[in-house]
Structure formats: structure tokens, C-alpha cells
């Protein structure tokens, strides 16, 4: 058990931090929605369970993922793609719950991005030790639309990089209930997540869940 004092201070007061001209952290913005989000998430995971994608290069990703919405993100030896069908069960991805969509749209509007209409919500699950190496999200067609990210469970250290992989990345802690919105000039920044600490969250246990909402088409 290594829940240090820093981790225990999960902010519950809403406030906005600007990371760059088009990137904002909305602290605790999702907290009031958590009672709606968690049961909806359980239904999604029942229909389309978490799985470890294999990269086109053949590596099993340590982050487990699933999706909801009209389109989901998958990968296989042929590459990454958005697809209407969950390849694990041959059925459509579970629909995006109204509570998910409403949260994503209100967060986008709060950060200055009106009329956000995401078709996809990618759901990432981090166990202790799981990390996401620096990458860009480039498989969407519309780079003007923002991406909205919702952090739930164990806090994580987010790496906010530049437009080159070698640019020095800022470290931004993300706590349960925090929402990050980034678009426009910051949409293609490199970003990642440091290895998740061993810790226990009162509602979600020893894991972090991240929802990312994307306009794909
Ligand atoms: C990107 N997920 O699914 S989202 C991903 O927490 C992904 O699971 C991470 O990267 C996760 O592709 C990070 C949060 C985020 C926040 C700010 C950004 C991504 C960002 C700013 C610029 C670019
Ligand atoms: Fe990403």
C-alpha cells in the first residue's frame, strides 16, 4: 500500500487550468457525473469486454481497451482503424450512453469548443505499472475537433509533449474526475501516461479508467 499524501488530495473543487492555447484541464469537472458514468460503463464492458490490442508491429499493448459509440478503434496486423463493429464479438459497439455524451459536450463547450459531436469513445484501463508511451492521435480525419478525456480512479501522471517526439514533455497529474480538452493547435501534440502507481481508489479499486471522446469522420 503506497497511497501517499499527494495522491490522497483528489481535488473536489472545479477549476480550469490552461496547458496551452487550445488545451485545458477542467479539474473535478466529471465528479458530479460519476454516479451516472460508472453503471453505464459496467453495461458497456459487459457487452464489449476490455481487451489488449496488438499493435501492427505485433506487440500486445499493456493498456486494456474497449469502446462505445457508432465507431470504435481497433488494431490488428493490418494496422489501426475505426470500425462500427467490435471484432471480438462481430456486433456493433455499445451505443454511447447519454451521460457520456452530455459530459463530453459540456466539457468541450466549457473549453470553448461548441457543437462537439463525437462518434467514438475509447475506454482505456490501466492496471498498476501500465503506461502509454509518447504518441500522437492521428487516425481521425477532423483535426479541428477537440478530443475530450475523462480520468477516473487511481491518479496518473500525464505527459504533455510538443509537436516533435523529442520535445520536452510537461508532467501534469490527472485525478479522478478531471477532464482534459484539447484541440486546434494542440490536437497533434505528443502525449503519454507514466507507469500507473500501485494505489487503491475507493470507487474503482486498483485501476485507472480513461474515456476519450473523438470526432472521427
Ligand atoms: C493529447 N489516452 O487513448 S488522454 C489515447 O489517459 C490516450 O488514457 C491517454 O492518449 C489516457 O490515445 C491520454 C489525455 C490527453 C490530455 C491532453 C492531451 C491527451 C492529449 C494534449 C495533447 C494531446
Ligand atoms: Fe492519445
PDB file of C-alpha atoms and ligand atoms in Angstrom:
ATOM      1  CA  UNK A   1       0.000   0.000   0.000  1.00  0.00           C
ATOM      2  CA  UNK A   2       1.623   3.218  -1.147  1.00  0.00           C
ATOM      3  CA  UNK A   3      -1.090   5.843  -1.244  1.00  0.00           C
ATOM      4  CA  UNK A   4       0.936   8.924  -0.328  1.00  0.00           C
ATOM      5  CA  UNK A   5      -0.402  12.258   0.852  1.00  0.00           C
ATOM      6  CA  UNK A   6      -0.179  13.738  -2.659  1.00  0.00           C
ATOM      7  CA  UNK A   7      -2.406  11.030  -4.118  1.00  0.00           C
ATOM      8  CA  UNK A   8      -4.905  11.357  -1.302  1.00  0.00           C
ATOM      9  CA  UNK A   9      -5.544  15.003  -2.214  1.00  0.00           C
ATOM     10  CA  UNK A  10      -8.018  14.373  -5.018  1.00  0.00           C
ATOM     11  CA  UNK A  11      -9.284  17.863  -5.891  1.00  0.00           C
ATOM     12  CA  UNK A  12     -13.045  18.166  -5.466  1.00  0.00           C
ATOM     13  CA  UNK A  13     -13.302  21.851  -6.366  1.00  0.00           C
ATOM     14  CA  UNK A  14     -13.876  22.687 -10.039  1.00  0.00           C
ATOM     15  CA  UNK A  15     -11.338  24.980 -11.653  1.00  0.00           C
ATOM     16  CA  UNK A  16      -9.784  25.370 -15.067  1.00  0.00           C
ATOM     17  CA  UNK A  17      -6.060  25.134 -15.922  1.00  0.00           C
ATOM     18  CA  UNK A  18      -4.748  26.106 -19.346  1.00  0.00           C
ATOM     19  CA  UNK A  19      -1.879  23.914 -20.604  1.00  0.00           C
ATOM     20  CA  UNK A  20      -1.507  25.647 -23.984  1.00  0.00           C
ATOM     21  CA  UNK A  21      -3.594  27.878 -26.242  1.00  0.00           C
ATOM     22  CA  UNK A  22      -6.024  25.056 -27.134  1.00  0.00           C
ATOM     23  CA  UNK A  23      -5.585  22.651 -24.186  1.00  0.00           C
ATOM     24  CA  UNK A  24      -7.375  22.814 -20.841  1.00  0.00           C
ATOM     25  CA  UNK A  25      -7.635  20.712 -17.693  1.00  0.00           C
ATOM     26  CA  UNK A  26     -11.080  21.016 -16.103  1.00  0.00           C
ATOM     27  CA  UNK A  27     -10.358  19.856 -12.556  1.00  0.00           C
ATOM     28  CA  UNK A  28     -13.111  17.732 -10.972  1.00  0.00           C
ATOM     29  CA  UNK A  29     -15.482  18.592 -13.843  1.00  0.00           C
ATOM     30  CA  UNK A  30     -16.755  14.997 -14.144  1.00  0.00           C
ATOM     31  CA  UNK A  31     -17.223  14.366 -10.396  1.00  0.00           C
ATOM     32  CA  UNK A  32     -20.971  15.152 -10.335  1.00  0.00           C
ATOM     33  CA  UNK A  33     -21.474  12.710 -13.266  1.00  0.00           C
ATOM     34  CA  UNK A  34     -19.650   9.728 -11.735  1.00  0.00           C
ATOM     35  CA  UNK A  35     -22.836   8.149 -10.288  1.00  0.00           C
ATOM     36  CA  UNK A  36     -24.237   8.001 -13.848  1.00  0.00           C
ATOM     37  CA  UNK A  37     -20.949   7.128 -15.586  1.00  0.00           C
ATOM     38  CA  UNK A  38     -19.989   4.019 -13.603  1.00  0.00           C
ATOM     39  CA  UNK A  39     -23.193   1.956 -14.099  1.00  0.00           C
ATOM     40  CA  UNK A  40     -23.193   2.923 -17.802  1.00  0.00           C
ATOM     41  CA  UNK A  41     -19.552   1.818 -18.050  1.00  0.00           C
ATOM     42  CA  UNK A  42     -20.393  -1.545 -16.457  1.00  0.00           C
ATOM     43  CA  UNK A  43     -23.022  -2.212 -19.151  1.00  0.00           C
ATOM     44  CA  UNK A  44     -20.564  -1.331 -21.929  1.00  0.00           C
ATOM     45  CA  UNK A  45     -17.878  -3.612 -20.505  1.00  0.00           C
ATOM     46  CA  UNK A  46     -20.423  -6.426 -20.179  1.00  0.00           C
ATOM     47  CA  UNK A  47     -21.277  -6.180 -23.906  1.00  0.00           C
ATOM     48  CA  UNK A  48     -17.745  -5.429 -25.199  1.00  0.00           C
ATOM     49  CA  UNK A  49     -15.184  -6.520 -22.582  1.00  0.00           C
ATOM     50  CA  UNK A  50     -11.765  -4.902 -22.173  1.00  0.00           C
ATOM     51  CA  UNK A  51      -9.104  -6.442 -24.391  1.00  0.00           C
ATOM     52  CA  UNK A  52      -5.393  -5.884 -25.076  1.00  0.00           C
ATOM     53  CA  UNK A  53      -4.910  -4.709 -28.652  1.00  0.00           C
ATOM     54  CA  UNK A  54      -1.977  -5.970 -30.659  1.00  0.00           C
ATOM     55  CA  UNK A  55      -0.071  -3.248 -32.486  1.00  0.00           C
ATOM     56  CA  UNK A  56       0.536  -3.607 -36.229  1.00  0.00           C
ATOM     57  CA  UNK A  57       4.108  -4.493 -35.213  1.00  0.00           C
ATOM     58  CA  UNK A  58       2.838  -7.463 -33.183  1.00  0.00           C
ATOM     59  CA  UNK A  59       3.186  -6.084 -29.633  1.00  0.00           C
ATOM     60  CA  UNK A  60       0.430  -6.550 -27.057  1.00  0.00           C
ATOM     61  CA  UNK A  61      -0.487  -3.158 -25.603  1.00  0.00           C
ATOM     62  CA  UNK A  62      -0.345  -3.014 -21.812  1.00  0.00           C
ATOM     63  CA  UNK A  63      -3.372  -0.709 -21.695  1.00  0.00           C
ATOM     64  CA  UNK A  64      -6.622  -2.690 -21.967  1.00  0.00           C
ATOM     65  CA  UNK A  65      -9.344  -1.050 -24.032  1.00  0.00           C
ATOM     66  CA  UNK A  66     -12.891  -1.133 -25.249  1.00  0.00           C
ATOM     67  CA  UNK A  67     -15.148   1.404 -26.990  1.00  0.00           C
ATOM     68  CA  UNK A  68     -18.659   2.737 -27.246  1.00  0.00           C
ATOM     69  CA  UNK A  69     -20.398   4.869 -29.846  1.00  0.00           C
ATOM     70  CA  UNK A  70     -21.018   4.490 -33.573  1.00  0.00           C
ATOM     71  CA  UNK A  71     -17.321   3.859 -34.183  1.00  0.00           C
ATOM     72  CA  UNK A  72     -14.609   2.153 -32.128  1.00  0.00           C
ATOM     73  CA  UNK A  73     -10.861   1.961 -32.523  1.00  0.00           C
ATOM     74  CA  UNK A  74      -9.221  -1.378 -33.232  1.00  0.00           C
ATOM     75  CA  UNK A  75      -5.932  -2.702 -34.471  1.00  0.00           C
ATOM     76  CA  UNK A  76      -4.553  -5.849 -35.979  1.00  0.00           C
ATOM     77  CA  UNK A  77      -1.607  -6.871 -38.132  1.00  0.00           C
ATOM     78  CA  UNK A  78      -3.023  -4.750 -40.982  1.00  0.00           C
ATOM     79  CA  UNK A  79      -2.969  -1.538 -38.954  1.00  0.00           C
ATOM     80  CA  UNK A  80      -5.131   0.686 -36.777  1.00  0.00           C
ATOM     81  CA  UNK A  81      -8.614   1.663 -37.908  1.00  0.00           C
ATOM     82  CA  UNK A  82     -12.010   2.915 -36.763  1.00  0.00           C
ATOM     83  CA  UNK A  83     -14.761   0.354 -37.212  1.00  0.00           C
ATOM     84  CA  UNK A  84     -18.503   0.163 -36.461  1.00  0.00           C
ATOM     85  CA  UNK A  85     -18.074  -3.483 -35.394  1.00  0.00           C
ATOM     86  CA  UNK A  86     -16.333  -4.906 -32.326  1.00  0.00           C
ATOM     87  CA  UNK A  87     -14.070  -7.555 -33.910  1.00  0.00           C
ATOM     88  CA  UNK A  88     -14.189  -9.653 -30.705  1.00  0.00           C
ATOM     89  CA  UNK A  89     -17.937 -10.339 -30.962  1.00  0.00           C
ATOM     90  CA  UNK A  90     -18.897  -9.268 -34.502  1.00  0.00           C
ATOM     91  CA  UNK A  91     -21.532  -6.868 -33.196  1.00  0.00           C
ATOM     92  CA  UNK A  92     -21.840  -3.095 -33.154  1.00  0.00           C
ATOM     93  CA  UNK A  93     -20.050  -1.347 -30.304  1.00  0.00           C
ATOM     94  CA  UNK A  94     -22.398  -0.458 -27.434  1.00  0.00           C
ATOM     95  CA  UNK A  95     -24.098   2.904 -28.053  1.00  0.00           C
ATOM     96  CA  UNK A  96     -22.672   5.963 -26.351  1.00  0.00           C
ATOM     97  CA  UNK A  97     -24.665   6.475 -23.133  1.00  0.00           C
ATOM     98  CA  UNK A  98     -26.417   9.879 -22.907  1.00  0.00           C
ATOM     99  CA  UNK A  99     -24.487  10.628 -19.687  1.00  0.00           C
ATOM    100  CA  UNK A 100     -21.172  10.151 -21.570  1.00  0.00           C
ATOM    101  CA  UNK A 101     -22.187  12.370 -24.489  1.00  0.00           C
ATOM    102  CA  UNK A 102     -23.589  15.105 -22.273  1.00  0.00           C
ATOM    103  CA  UNK A 103     -20.406  15.235 -20.189  1.00  0.00           C
ATOM    104  CA  UNK A 104     -18.177  15.374 -23.287  1.00  0.00           C
ATOM    105  CA  UNK A 105     -20.237  18.128 -24.897  1.00  0.00           C
ATOM    106  CA  UNK A 106     -20.432  20.282 -21.773  1.00  0.00           C
ATOM    107  CA  UNK A 107     -16.673  19.929 -21.166  1.00  0.00           C
ATOM    108  CA  UNK A 108     -15.881  20.858 -24.774  1.00  0.00           C
ATOM    109  CA  UNK A 109     -18.169  23.902 -24.571  1.00  0.00           C
ATOM    110  CA  UNK A 110     -16.580  24.963 -21.285  1.00  0.00           C
ATOM    111  CA  UNK A 111     -13.187  24.956 -23.038  1.00  0.00           C
ATOM    112  CA  UNK A 112     -14.548  26.985 -25.958  1.00  0.00           C
ATOM    113  CA  UNK A 113     -15.340  24.178 -28.426  1.00  0.00           C
ATOM    114  CA  UNK A 114     -19.048  24.425 -29.254  1.00  0.00           C
ATOM    115  CA  UNK A 115     -21.156  21.780 -31.031  1.00  0.00           C
ATOM    116  CA  UNK A 116     -18.760  18.896 -30.298  1.00  0.00           C
ATOM    117  CA  UNK A 117     -20.311  15.734 -31.775  1.00  0.00           C
ATOM    118  CA  UNK A 118     -18.072  12.702 -31.033  1.00  0.00           C
ATOM    119  CA  UNK A 119     -18.862   9.392 -32.776  1.00  0.00           C
ATOM    120  CA  UNK A 120     -16.367   7.403 -30.735  1.00  0.00           C
ATOM    121  CA  UNK A 121     -15.500   6.970 -27.079  1.00  0.00           C
ATOM    122  CA  UNK A 122     -12.347   4.938 -26.438  1.00  0.00           C
ATOM    123  CA  UNK A 123     -12.131   3.474 -22.953  1.00  0.00           C
ATOM    124  CA  UNK A 124      -8.653   2.724 -21.605  1.00  0.00           C
ATOM    125  CA  UNK A 125      -7.950   0.690 -18.449  1.00  0.00           C
ATOM    126  CA  UNK A 126      -4.626   0.995 -16.623  1.00  0.00           C
ATOM    127  CA  UNK A 127      -3.558  -1.558 -14.005  1.00  0.00           C
ATOM    128  CA  UNK A 128      -0.609  -0.765 -11.689  1.00  0.00           C
ATOM    129  CA  UNK A 129       2.565  -0.449 -13.784  1.00  0.00           C
ATOM    130  CA  UNK A 130       0.681   0.147 -17.052  1.00  0.00           C
ATOM    131  CA  UNK A 131       1.950   3.037 -19.155  1.00  0.00           C
ATOM    132  CA  UNK A 132       1.212   4.658 -22.502  1.00  0.00           C
ATOM    133  CA  UNK A 133       4.333   5.752 -24.365  1.00  0.00           C
ATOM    134  CA  UNK A 134       4.511   9.123 -26.140  1.00  0.00           C
ATOM    135  CA  UNK A 135       2.346   9.144 -29.273  1.00  0.00           C
ATOM    136  CA  UNK A 136       0.140  11.349 -31.434  1.00  0.00           C
ATOM    137  CA  UNK A 137      -3.552  10.640 -32.151  1.00  0.00           C
ATOM    138  CA  UNK A 138      -3.618  10.802 -35.940  1.00  0.00           C
ATOM    139  CA  UNK A 139      -6.285   8.290 -37.010  1.00  0.00           C
ATOM    140  CA  UNK A 140      -9.125  10.815 -37.025  1.00  0.00           C
ATOM    141  CA  UNK A 141      -9.989  12.820 -40.148  1.00  0.00           C
ATOM    142  CA  UNK A 142     -11.030  16.018 -38.407  1.00  0.00           C
ATOM    143  CA  UNK A 143      -8.098  17.594 -36.540  1.00  0.00           C
ATOM    144  CA  UNK A 144     -10.066  20.770 -35.828  1.00  0.00           C
ATOM    145  CA  UNK A 145     -12.488  18.997 -33.491  1.00  0.00           C
ATOM    146  CA  UNK A 146     -11.162  18.611 -29.949  1.00  0.00           C
ATOM    147  CA  UNK A 147     -10.590  15.399 -28.018  1.00  0.00           C
ATOM    148  CA  UNK A 148     -12.157  15.224 -24.564  1.00  0.00           C
ATOM    149  CA  UNK A 149     -10.582  12.933 -21.961  1.00  0.00           C
ATOM    150  CA  UNK A 150     -12.123  11.906 -18.619  1.00  0.00           C
ATOM    151  CA  UNK A 151      -9.951  10.406 -15.861  1.00  0.00           C
ATOM    152  CA  UNK A 152     -11.466   8.011 -13.313  1.00  0.00           C
ATOM    153  CA  UNK A 153      -9.924   6.059 -10.441  1.00  0.00           C
ATOM    154  CA  UNK A 154      -6.253   5.995  -9.458  1.00  0.00           C
ATOM    155  CA  UNK A 155      -4.420   9.241 -10.362  1.00  0.00           C
ATOM    156  CA  UNK A 156      -1.844   9.211 -13.165  1.00  0.00           C
ATOM    157  CA  UNK A 157       0.976  11.421 -14.397  1.00  0.00           C
ATOM    158  CA  UNK A 158       0.155  12.715 -17.863  1.00  0.00           C
ATOM    159  CA  UNK A 159       2.960  13.689 -20.269  1.00  0.00           C
ATOM    160  CA  UNK A 160       2.076  16.746 -22.349  1.00  0.00           C
ATOM    161  CA  UNK A 161       4.642  16.964 -25.124  1.00  0.00           C
ATOM    162  CA  UNK A 162       5.220  19.125 -28.159  1.00  0.00           C
ATOM    163  CA  UNK A 163       4.938  18.591 -31.874  1.00  0.00           C
ATOM    164  CA  UNK A 164       8.175  16.588 -32.124  1.00  0.00           C
ATOM    165  CA  UNK A 165       8.690  13.337 -30.243  1.00  0.00           C
ATOM    166  CA  UNK A 166      11.940  14.751 -28.867  1.00  0.00           C
ATOM    167  CA  UNK A 167      10.296  17.900 -27.399  1.00  0.00           C
ATOM    168  CA  UNK A 168      10.450  18.029 -23.618  1.00  0.00           C
ATOM    169  CA  UNK A 169       7.123  16.909 -22.120  1.00  0.00           C
ATOM    170  CA  UNK A 170       5.458  18.669 -19.188  1.00  0.00           C
ATOM    171  CA  UNK A 171       4.116  16.431 -16.401  1.00  0.00           C
ATOM    172  CA  UNK A 172       0.505  17.027 -15.417  1.00  0.00           C
ATOM    173  CA  UNK A 173      -1.116  14.920 -12.672  1.00  0.00           C
ATOM    174  CA  UNK A 174      -4.639  13.771 -13.562  1.00  0.00           C
ATOM    175  CA  UNK A 175      -7.042  12.820 -10.774  1.00  0.00           C
ATOM    176  CA  UNK A 176     -10.396  11.064 -10.545  1.00  0.00           C
ATOM    177  CA  UNK A 177     -12.978  13.364 -12.129  1.00  0.00           C
ATOM    178  CA  UNK A 178     -10.559  15.543 -14.096  1.00  0.00           C
ATOM    179  CA  UNK A 179     -11.394  16.286 -17.723  1.00  0.00           C
ATOM    180  CA  UNK A 180      -8.841  17.357 -20.347  1.00  0.00           C
ATOM    181  CA  UNK A 181      -9.951  19.084 -23.546  1.00  0.00           C
ATOM    182  CA  UNK A 182      -7.507  19.756 -26.336  1.00  0.00           C
ATOM    183  CA  UNK A 183      -7.924  20.788 -29.931  1.00  0.00           C
ATOM    184  CA  UNK A 184      -6.934  23.296 -32.571  1.00  0.00           C
ATOM    185  CA  UNK A 185      -3.185  23.976 -32.438  1.00  0.00           C
ATOM    186  CA  UNK A 186      -2.639  21.351 -29.689  1.00  0.00           C
ATOM    187  CA  UNK A 187      -4.564  18.481 -31.243  1.00  0.00           C
ATOM    188  CA  UNK A 188      -1.457  16.746 -32.625  1.00  0.00           C
ATOM    189  CA  UNK A 189       0.855  17.118 -29.640  1.00  0.00           C
ATOM    190  CA  UNK A 190       2.754  14.055 -28.445  1.00  0.00           C
ATOM    191  CA  UNK A 191       1.362  12.745 -25.150  1.00  0.00           C
ATOM    192  CA  UNK A 192       1.526   9.739 -22.874  1.00  0.00           C
ATOM    193  CA  UNK A 193       0.967   8.340 -19.376  1.00  0.00           C
ATOM    194  CA  UNK A 194       3.744   7.331 -16.932  1.00  0.00           C
ATOM    195  CA  UNK A 195       3.512   3.855 -15.355  1.00  0.00           C
ATOM    196  CA  UNK A 196       0.489   3.787 -13.024  1.00  0.00           C
ATOM    197  CA  UNK A 197       1.311   3.724  -9.334  1.00  0.00           C
ATOM    198  CA  UNK A 198       0.223   0.929  -7.056  1.00  0.00           C
ATOM    199  CA  UNK A 199      -2.735   2.526  -5.281  1.00  0.00           C
ATOM    200  CA  UNK A 200      -6.358   1.874  -4.424  1.00  0.00           C
ATOM    201  CA  UNK A 201      -9.223   4.176  -5.345  1.00  0.00           C
ATOM    202  CA  UNK A 202     -12.324   3.988  -3.125  1.00  0.00           C
ATOM    203  CA  UNK A 203     -14.744   3.599  -6.077  1.00  0.00           C
ATOM    204  CA  UNK A 204     -12.639   1.895  -8.760  1.00  0.00           C
ATOM    205  CA  UNK A 205     -10.047  -0.121  -6.844  1.00  0.00           C
ATOM    206  CA  UNK A 206      -6.508  -0.603  -8.167  1.00  0.00           C
ATOM    207  CA  UNK A 207      -7.046   0.850 -11.627  1.00  0.00           C
ATOM    208  CA  UNK A 208      -7.416   3.981 -13.703  1.00  0.00           C
ATOM    209  CA  UNK A 209     -10.070   4.280 -16.406  1.00  0.00           C
ATOM    210  CA  UNK A 210      -9.793   6.947 -19.096  1.00  0.00           C
ATOM    211  CA  UNK A 211     -12.570   7.868 -21.516  1.00  0.00           C
ATOM    212  CA  UNK A 212     -11.542   9.730 -24.686  1.00  0.00           C
ATOM    213  CA  UNK A 213     -14.236  11.202 -26.910  1.00  0.00           C
ATOM    214  CA  UNK A 214     -13.360  11.784 -30.555  1.00  0.00           C
ATOM    215  CA  UNK A 215     -14.938  13.103 -33.693  1.00  0.00           C
ATOM    216  CA  UNK A 216     -13.682  10.571 -36.202  1.00  0.00           C
ATOM    217  CA  UNK A 217     -15.316  11.343 -39.532  1.00  0.00           C
TER     218      UNK A 217
HETATM  219  C1  LIG B   1      -3.128  14.652 -26.311  1.00  0.00           C
HETATM  220  N1  LIG B   1      -5.065   8.322 -23.699  1.00  0.00           N
HETATM  221  O1  LIG B   1      -6.222   6.998 -25.774  1.00  0.00           O
HETATM  222  S1  LIG B   1      -5.846  11.189 -22.816  1.00  0.00           S
HETATM  223  C2  LIG B   1      -5.277   7.767 -26.031  1.00  0.00           C
HETATM  224  O2  LIG B   1      -5.091   8.941 -20.316  1.00  0.00           O
HETATM  225  C3  LIG B   1      -4.574   8.485 -24.922  1.00  0.00           C
HETATM  226  O3  LIG B   1      -5.555   7.162 -21.431  1.00  0.00           O
HETATM  227  C4  LIG B   1      -4.403   8.872 -22.548  1.00  0.00           C
HETATM  228  O4  LIG B   1      -3.638   9.156 -25.174  1.00  0.00           O
HETATM  229  C5  LIG B   1      -5.069   8.296 -21.333  1.00  0.00           C
HETATM  230  O5  LIG B   1      -4.882   7.988 -27.184  1.00  0.00           O
HETATM  231  C6  LIG B   1      -4.331  10.344 -22.525  1.00  0.00           C
HETATM  232  C7  LIG B   1      -5.465  12.798 -22.205  1.00  0.00           C
HETATM  233  C8  LIG B   1      -4.803  13.836 -23.057  1.00  0.00           C
HETATM  234  C9  LIG B   1      -4.712  15.061 -22.496  1.00  0.00           C
HETATM  235  C10 LIG B   1      -4.130  16.108 -23.153  1.00  0.00           C
HETATM  236  C11 LIG B   1      -3.582  15.991 -24.419  1.00  0.00           C
HETATM  237  C12 LIG B   1      -4.274  13.671 -24.334  1.00  0.00           C
HETATM  238  C13 LIG B   1      -3.654  14.756 -25.032  1.00  0.00           C
HETATM  239  C14 LIG B   1      -2.980  17.087 -25.082  1.00  0.00           C
HETATM  240  C15 LIG B   1      -2.458  16.959 -26.344  1.00  0.00           C
HETATM  241  C16 LIG B   1      -2.540  15.750 -26.969  1.00  0.00           C
HETATM  242 FE1  LIG B   2      -3.551   9.535 -27.291  1.00  0.00          FE
END
